[in-house]
Amino acid sequence: MEKLLKHLQTYILISENEFQQIGMYFEYFEVKKKQNLNSFKNISNHNFFVIEGCLNMYFINNKGENQSIQFAIENWWITDLLSLYHNKESSFYIQAVEDCKIVSISKKNQDKLLTKFPKIERYFRIIYQIAYGASLYRIKFLYEASKAERYFHFIKRHPEFAQRIPQYLIASFLGLTPEYVSQIRAKHIS
Amino acid sequence: MEKLLKHLQTYILISENEFQQIGMYFEYFEVKKKQNLNSFKNISNHNFFVIEGCLNMYFINNKGENQSIQFAIENWWITDLLSLYHNKESSFYIQAVEDCKIVSISKKNQDKLLTKFPKIERYFRIIYQIAYGASLYRIKFLYEASKAERYFHFIKRHPEFAQRIPQYLIASFLGLTPEYVSQIRAKHIS
């Protein structure tokens, strides 16, 4: 839980003592590569913080394929927030790209935590403010970048993802086929 | 400011008396249809709440055209949150689709407000949590829907926008050309 404490302290003032109490609202668990989080915790009522590893949130598209929508590495939160907020079943799944150490909080516990420690509201407000702001830039990028630009821009801007996530998942996240990514990589190298 | 108070009260408990003080951090102004907010307030350091009217946030794409990225009608907040958070110049502009009544808050005042009234953190946390959650569904939709589905799904799901926003702006928001939207509408009616 040390990592979560440090992440909280990046945004808000929080003592070790307070964290002892705060930590009780969270659960720690581990998943192996390729395992689905849904087998452990329902993503419609849990929020996940990555201590170690990498998670892939995806949906199943019209062709029956897994389409990545979001990755999370160390210090990232990931879940279907709309489903969490509205108590509705999620359209997304979360799978481990690597062996992962995860901290989760249930919706119930998050509500209790925020009531007892309102200062955590600030932490999540900042996290979601940045995430929402970034999502508008992501949509801007989807609209204006060519397919090749999508790929090369992503690997240049996010080497921390590009180095550890298999190419077919990066292709999926960018709305491209793995074949297309192989082609433009080969072209780029030659 | 009544509308802002009511919106705050949807998410947090707040008295009229508290709102008297809170209201002092906001500024009220009006813009005429087609006017740009940037001429009034810099979108890199203000957040905007629509009291009445409709705003269109856009960027200028590679072809030199205005590309819509987000609309805001009554009770919506709109700005470039990344630019606001990181104190960086924005890539976006905001223009009035109709005559508008706006309440704005500067970054400085928002910081002061949140320090003095931490309960407002909860309000913004919920707003951004929902907005970020919805943005993932928007990206999912951009990936899986056909061009025609984008248009018909949007006007069905968001009649409150479809009825008042000119068709060329809706087309732009959906990443379509106005000509294409005219075509599929004609086909749909015939």
Coordinates of C-alpha atoms in Angstrom, one line a residue:
Chain A
M1 CA 0.0 0.0 0.0
E2 CA 3.1 2.2 0.3
K3 CA 2.8 3.2 -3.4
L4 CA -0.8 4.3 -3.0
L5 CA 0.2 6.5 0.0
K6 CA 2.9 8.1 -2.0
H7 CA 0.5 8.7 -4.8
L8 CA -2.0 10.3 -2.5
Q9 CA 0.8 12.5 -1.0
T10 CA 1.6 13.8 -4.5
Y11 CA -1.7 15.6 -4.5
I12 CA -2.8 16.0 -0.9
L13 CA -1.3 16.3 2.6
I14 CA -1.8 13.0 4.4
S15 CA 0.0 11.6 7.5
E16 CA 1.2 8.0 7.9
N17 CA -1.3 7.8 10.8
E18 CA -4.3 8.9 8.6
F19 CA -3.2 6.4 6.0
Q20 CA -3.3 3.6 8.5
Q21 CA -7.1 4.3 8.7
I22 CA -7.5 5.1 5.0
G23 CA -5.7 1.9 4.0
M24 CA -8.4 -0.2 5.6
Y25 CA -10.9 0.8 2.9
F26 CA -8.8 -0.8 0.2
E27 CA -8.1 -4.5 -0.7
Y28 CA -4.9 -5.9 -2.1
F29 CA -4.8 -8.7 -4.6
E30 CA -2.7 -10.1 -7.4
V31 CA -3.6 -11.3 -10.9
K32 CA -1.5 -13.3 -13.4
K33 CA -0.9 -12.2 -17.0
K34 CA -3.9 -12.7 -19.2
Q35 CA -6.3 -13.1 -16.2
N36 CA -9.5 -11.0 -16.2
L37 CA -10.1 -8.8 -13.3
N38 CA -13.8 -9.6 -13.6
S39 CA -13.1 -13.0 -12.1
F40 CA -11.8 -11.3 -9.0
K41 CA -13.8 -8.1 -8.6
N42 CA -16.7 -6.7 -10.6
I43 CA -15.6 -3.7 -12.5
S44 CA -19.1 -2.2 -12.3
N45 CA -18.5 -1.6 -8.6
H46 CA -14.8 -1.4 -8.0
N47 CA -12.1 1.0 -8.8
F48 CA -8.5 -0.3 -9.4
F49 CA -5.1 1.2 -8.7
V50 CA -2.1 -0.5 -10.2
I51 CA 0.8 -1.0 -7.8
E52 CA 2.8 -3.1 -10.2
G53 CA 2.0 -4.3 -13.7
C54 CA -0.2 -3.3 -16.6
L55 CA -3.9 -3.6 -17.2
N56 CA -5.9 -3.4 -20.4
M57 CA -9.5 -2.2 -20.4
Y58 CA -11.4 -3.4 -23.5
F59 CA -14.8 -4.0 -25.0
I60 CA -15.9 -6.6 -27.5
N61 CA -16.6 -4.9 -30.9
N62 CA -19.2 -5.7 -33.6
K63 CA -16.8 -8.2 -35.1
G64 CA -16.4 -10.1 -31.8
E65 CA -12.9 -8.9 -31.3
N66 CA -11.4 -7.4 -28.2
Q67 CA -10.9 -3.6 -28.7
S68 CA -8.6 -1.9 -26.2
I69 CA -9.9 1.4 -24.8
Q70 CA -7.5 2.2 -22.0
F71 CA -4.3 0.9 -20.4
A72 CA -3.1 1.5 -16.8
I73 CA 0.4 1.0 -15.5
E74 CA 1.9 1.8 -12.1
N75 CA 0.0 4.7 -10.2
W76 CA -2.9 4.7 -12.6
W77 CA -6.6 4.2 -11.7
I78 CA -8.8 2.2 -14.0
T79 CA -12.4 1.2 -14.1
D80 CA -15.7 2.0 -15.9
L81 CA -16.6 5.1 -13.9
L82 CA -20.0 5.6 -15.5
S83 CA -21.0 2.1 -14.6
L84 CA -19.6 2.6 -11.1
Y85 CA -21.5 5.9 -10.7
H86 CA -24.8 4.8 -12.1
N87 CA -24.8 1.2 -10.7
K88 CA -25.2 -0.2 -14.2
E89 CA -23.5 -3.2 -15.7
S90 CA -20.3 -2.3 -17.5
S91 CA -19.6 -2.7 -21.3
F92 CA -15.9 -3.1 -20.5
Y93 CA -13.6 -5.8 -19.3
I94 CA -10.2 -5.5 -17.7
Q95 CA -7.4 -8.0 -18.3
A96 CA -3.8 -8.2 -17.0
V97 CA -1.2 -7.5 -19.7
E98 CA 1.5 -8.6 -17.2
D99 CA 1.4 -10.2 -13.7
C100 CA -0.1 -7.4 -11.6
K101 CA -0.3 -6.2 -8.0
I102 CA -3.5 -4.3 -7.6
V103 CA -5.3 -2.3 -4.9
S104 CA -9.1 -2.1 -5.3
I105 CA -11.8 -0.1 -3.6
S106 CA -15.5 -1.0 -3.8
K107 CA -18.0 1.7 -4.5
K108 CA -19.5 1.3 -1.0
N109 CA -16.1 1.7 0.6
Q110 CA -15.2 4.6 -1.6
D111 CA -18.4 6.4 -0.5
K112 CA -17.6 5.7 3.2
L113 CA -14.0 6.8 2.7
L114 CA -15.0 10.1 1.1
T115 CA -17.5 10.8 3.9
K116 CA -14.9 10.1 6.6
F117 CA -11.9 11.7 4.9
P118 CA -13.3 14.5 2.7
K119 CA -9.7 15.4 1.8
I120 CA -9.6 12.4 -0.5
E121 CA -12.2 14.2 -2.7
R122 CA -9.5 16.6 -3.7
Y123 CA -7.2 13.7 -4.8
F124 CA -9.9 12.2 -7.0
R125 CA -11.0 15.6 -8.3
I126 CA -7.5 16.2 -9.6
I127 CA -7.1 12.7 -11.0
Y128 CA -10.3 12.9 -12.9
Q129 CA -9.9 16.5 -14.0
I130 CA -6.6 15.5 -15.6
A131 CA -8.0 12.3 -17.1
Y132 CA -11.0 14.1 -18.6
G133 CA -8.8 16.9 -19.9
A134 CA -6.5 14.4 -21.5
S135 CA -9.4 12.5 -23.1
L136 CA -10.4 15.6 -25.1
Y137 CA -6.9 15.7 -26.5
R138 CA -7.1 12.0 -27.3
I139 CA -10.4 12.6 -29.2
K140 CA -8.7 15.6 -31.0
F141 CA -5.9 13.3 -31.9
L142 CA -8.2 10.6 -33.2
Y143 CA -9.9 13.1 -35.5
E144 CA -6.9 14.8 -36.9
A145 CA -4.0 12.3 -37.1
S146 CA -3.5 9.9 -40.0
K147 CA -3.4 6.2 -39.1
A148 CA 0.5 6.1 -39.4
E149 CA 0.7 9.3 -37.2
R150 CA -1.5 7.6 -34.6
Y151 CA 1.0 4.9 -34.2
F152 CA 4.3 6.8 -34.4
H153 CA 3.0 9.6 -32.2
F154 CA 1.9 7.1 -29.5
I155 CA 5.1 5.2 -29.3
K156 CA 7.1 8.5 -29.2
R157 CA 4.9 10.2 -26.6
H158 CA 4.3 7.1 -24.4
P159 CA 7.5 5.0 -24.5
E160 CA 6.5 3.7 -21.0
F161 CA 3.6 1.9 -22.6
A162 CA 5.1 1.1 -26.0
Q163 CA 8.0 -0.8 -24.4
R164 CA 5.9 -3.2 -22.4
I165 CA 2.6 -3.6 -24.2
P166 CA 2.4 -6.2 -27.1
Q167 CA 2.1 -4.6 -30.5
Y168 CA -1.3 -6.1 -31.2
L169 CA -2.7 -4.4 -28.1
I170 CA -1.3 -1.0 -29.0
A171 CA -2.7 -1.4 -32.5
S172 CA -6.1 -2.2 -31.0
F173 CA -5.9 0.8 -28.6
L174 CA -5.3 3.0 -31.6
G175 CA -8.1 1.6 -33.7
L176 CA -5.6 -0.1 -36.1
T177 CA -5.1 -3.6 -37.2
P178 CA -1.9 -5.5 -36.1
E179 CA -1.2 -6.1 -39.8
Y180 CA -1.3 -2.4 -40.6
V181 CA 1.1 -1.6 -37.7
S182 CA 3.5 -4.3 -38.9
Q183 CA 3.4 -2.8 -42.4
I184 CA 4.1 0.8 -41.3
R185 CA 6.9 -0.4 -38.9
A186 CA 8.6 -2.3 -41.7
K187 CA 8.3 0.7 -44.0
H188 CA 9.6 3.0 -41.3
I189 CA 12.7 0.8 -40.7
S190 CA 13.6 0.2 -44.4
Chain B
M1 CA -26.2 32.7 -10.2
E2 CA -29.3 30.9 -9.0
K3 CA -28.7 28.2 -11.6
L4 CA -25.2 27.5 -10.4
L5 CA -26.4 27.3 -6.8
K6 CA -29.1 24.8 -7.9
H7 CA -26.5 22.7 -9.8
L8 CA -24.2 22.7 -6.8
Q9 CA -27.1 21.6 -4.6
T10 CA -27.7 18.6 -6.9
Y11 CA -24.4 17.1 -5.7
I12 CA -23.6 18.7 -2.3
L13 CA -25.3 20.3 0.6
I14 CA -24.9 24.1 0.5
S15 CA -26.8 26.8 2.2
E16 CA -28.0 30.1 0.6
N17 CA -25.7 31.8 3.1
E18 CA -22.6 29.8 2.0
F19 CA -23.5 30.5 -1.6
Q20 CA -23.4 34.2 -1.0
Q21 CA -19.7 33.8 -0.2
I22 CA -19.1 31.2 -2.8
G23 CA -20.7 33.3 -5.5
M24 CA -18.1 36.0 -5.0
Y25 CA -15.4 33.8 -6.7
F26 CA -17.4 33.7 -10.0
E27 CA -17.9 36.3 -12.7
Y28 CA -21.0 36.7 -14.8
F29 CA -20.9 37.8 -18.5
E30 CA -22.8 37.5 -21.7
V31 CA -21.7 36.6 -25.2
K32 CA -23.5 37.0 -28.5
K33 CA -24.0 34.2 -31.0
K34 CA -20.8 33.5 -33.0
Q35 CA -18.6 35.5 -30.5
N36 CA -15.5 33.7 -29.2
L37 CA -15.0 33.4 -25.4
N38 CA -11.3 34.0 -25.9
S39 CA -12.1 37.7 -26.5
F40 CA -13.6 37.8 -23.0
K41 CA -11.7 35.4 -20.9
N42 CA -8.7 33.2 -21.7
I43 CA -9.7 29.6 -21.8
S44 CA -6.3 28.5 -20.6
N45 CA -7.1 29.9 -17.1
H46 CA -10.9 30.0 -16.8
N47 CA -13.6 27.4 -16.4
F48 CA -17.0 28.2 -17.8
F49 CA -20.5 27.3 -16.7
V50 CA -23.4 27.8 -19.0
I51 CA -26.4 29.5 -17.4
E52 CA -28.2 29.9 -20.7
G53 CA -27.2 29.2 -24.3
C54 CA -24.9 26.8 -26.0
L55 CA -21.1 26.8 -26.4
N56 CA -18.9 24.9 -28.9
M57 CA -15.3 24.0 -28.1
Y58 CA -13.2 23.4 -31.3
F59 CA -9.7 23.3 -32.6
I60 CA -8.3 24.2 -36.0
N61 CA -7.5 21.0 -37.9
N62 CA -4.7 20.3 -40.5
K63 CA -7.0 21.5 -43.3
G64 CA -7.5 24.9 -41.5
E65 CA -11.1 24.0 -40.6
N66 CA -12.8 24.4 -37.3
Q67 CA -13.3 20.9 -35.8
S68 CA -15.8 20.7 -32.9
I69 CA -14.7 18.6 -29.9
Q70 CA -17.3 19.4 -27.2
F71 CA -20.6 21.3 -26.8
A72 CA -22.0 22.7 -23.5
I73 CA -25.6 23.7 -22.8
E74 CA -27.3 24.8 -19.6
N75 CA -25.6 23.4 -16.5
W76 CA -22.5 22.2 -18.3
W77 CA -18.9 23.2 -17.5
I78 CA -16.5 23.6 -20.4
T79 CA -12.9 24.5 -20.8
D80 CA -9.5 23.0 -21.6
L81 CA -8.8 21.3 -18.3
L82 CA -5.2 20.2 -19.2
S83 CA -4.3 23.7 -20.2
L84 CA -5.9 25.0 -17.0
Y85 CA -4.1 22.5 -14.8
H86 CA -0.6 22.7 -16.4
N87 CA -0.7 26.5 -17.1
K88 CA -0.1 25.9 -20.8
E89 CA -1.6 27.6 -23.8
S90 CA -4.7 25.8 -25.1
S91 CA -5.2 24.2 -28.5
F92 CA -8.9 24.9 -28.2
Y93 CA -11.3 27.8 -28.8
I94 CA -14.8 28.3 -27.5
Q95 CA -17.5 30.0 -29.5
A96 CA -21.1 30.8 -28.7
V97 CA -23.6 28.8 -30.8
E98 CA -26.4 31.0 -29.4
D99 CA -26.5 34.2 -27.3
C100 CA -25.2 32.9 -23.9
K101 CA -25.2 33.8 -20.3
I102 CA -22.0 32.5 -18.7
V103 CA -20.5 32.2 -15.2
S104 CA -16.7 31.9 -15.2
I105 CA -14.1 31.2 -12.6
S106 CA -10.5 31.9 -13.0
K107 CA -7.9 29.3 -12.0
K108 CA -6.7 31.5 -9.2
N109 CA -10.2 31.9 -7.8
Q110 CA -11.0 28.2 -8.2
D111 CA -7.9 27.4 -6.1
K112 CA -8.9 30.0 -3.4
L113 CA -12.5 28.7 -3.5
L114 CA -11.5 25.1 -3.0
T115 CA -9.2 26.0 -0.2
K116 CA -11.9 28.0 1.6
F117 CA -14.8 25.6 0.8
P118 CA -13.3 22.1 0.5
K119 CA -16.9 20.7 0.1
I120 CA -16.7 22.1 -3.5
E121 CA -14.0 19.5 -4.2
R122 CA -16.8 16.8 -4.0
Y123 CA -18.9 18.7 -6.6
F124 CA -16.1 18.9 -9.1
R125 CA -14.9 15.4 -8.4
I126 CA -18.4 14.0 -9.3
I127 CA -18.6 16.3 -12.4
Y128 CA -15.2 15.2 -13.8
Q129 CA -15.7 11.5 -12.8
I130 CA -18.9 11.4 -14.9
A131 CA -17.3 13.4 -17.7
Y132 CA -14.2 11.2 -17.9
G133 CA -16.3 8.0 -17.6
A134 CA -18.5 9.3 -20.5
S135 CA -15.5 10.1 -22.6
L136 CA -14.4 6.5 -22.6
Y137 CA -17.8 5.5 -24.0
R138 CA -17.5 8.3 -26.6
I139 CA -14.2 6.8 -27.7
K140 CA -15.7 3.3 -27.8
F141 CA -18.5 4.7 -29.9
L142 CA -16.0 6.4 -32.3
Y143 CA -14.2 3.1 -32.7
E144 CA -17.2 0.8 -33.3
A145 CA -20.0 2.9 -34.9
S146 CA -20.2 3.3 -38.7
K147 CA -20.4 6.9 -39.9
A148 CA -24.2 6.8 -40.4
E149 CA -24.6 5.2 -36.9
R150 CA -22.6 8.1 -35.4
Y151 CA -25.1 10.6 -36.7
F152 CA -28.3 8.8 -36.0
H153 CA -27.2 7.6 -32.6
F154 CA -26.2 11.1 -31.6
I155 CA -29.5 12.8 -32.6
K156 CA -31.5 10.0 -31.0
R157 CA -29.5 10.0 -27.7
H158 CA -29.0 13.7 -27.5
P159 CA -32.1 15.5 -28.8
E160 CA -31.4 18.4 -26.5
F161 CA -28.3 19.1 -28.6
A162 CA -29.6 18.0 -32.0
Q163 CA -32.5 20.4 -31.9
R164 CA -30.6 23.6 -31.3
I165 CA -27.1 23.0 -32.8
P166 CA -26.7 23.7 -36.6
Q167 CA -26.2 20.5 -38.6
Y168 CA -22.7 21.5 -39.8
L169 CA -21.5 21.7 -36.2
I170 CA -23.0 18.4 -35.3
A171 CA -21.3 16.9 -38.4
S172 CA -18.0 18.4 -37.3
F173 CA -18.4 17.1 -33.7
L174 CA -18.9 13.6 -35.1
G175 CA -15.9 13.8 -37.4
L176 CA -18.2 13.9 -40.5
T177 CA -18.6 16.3 -43.4
P178 CA -21.8 18.4 -43.6
E179 CA -22.3 17.0 -47.1
Y180 CA -22.2 13.4 -45.8
V181 CA -24.8 14.3 -43.1
S182 CA -27.1 15.9 -45.7
Q183 CA -26.8 12.7 -47.8
I184 CA -27.6 10.2 -45.1
R185 CA -30.5 12.4 -43.8
A186 CA -32.0 12.6 -47.3
K187 CA -31.6 8.8 -47.7
H188 CA -33.2 8.2 -44.3
I189 CA -36.2 10.4 -45.1
S190 CA -36.8 9.0 -48.6

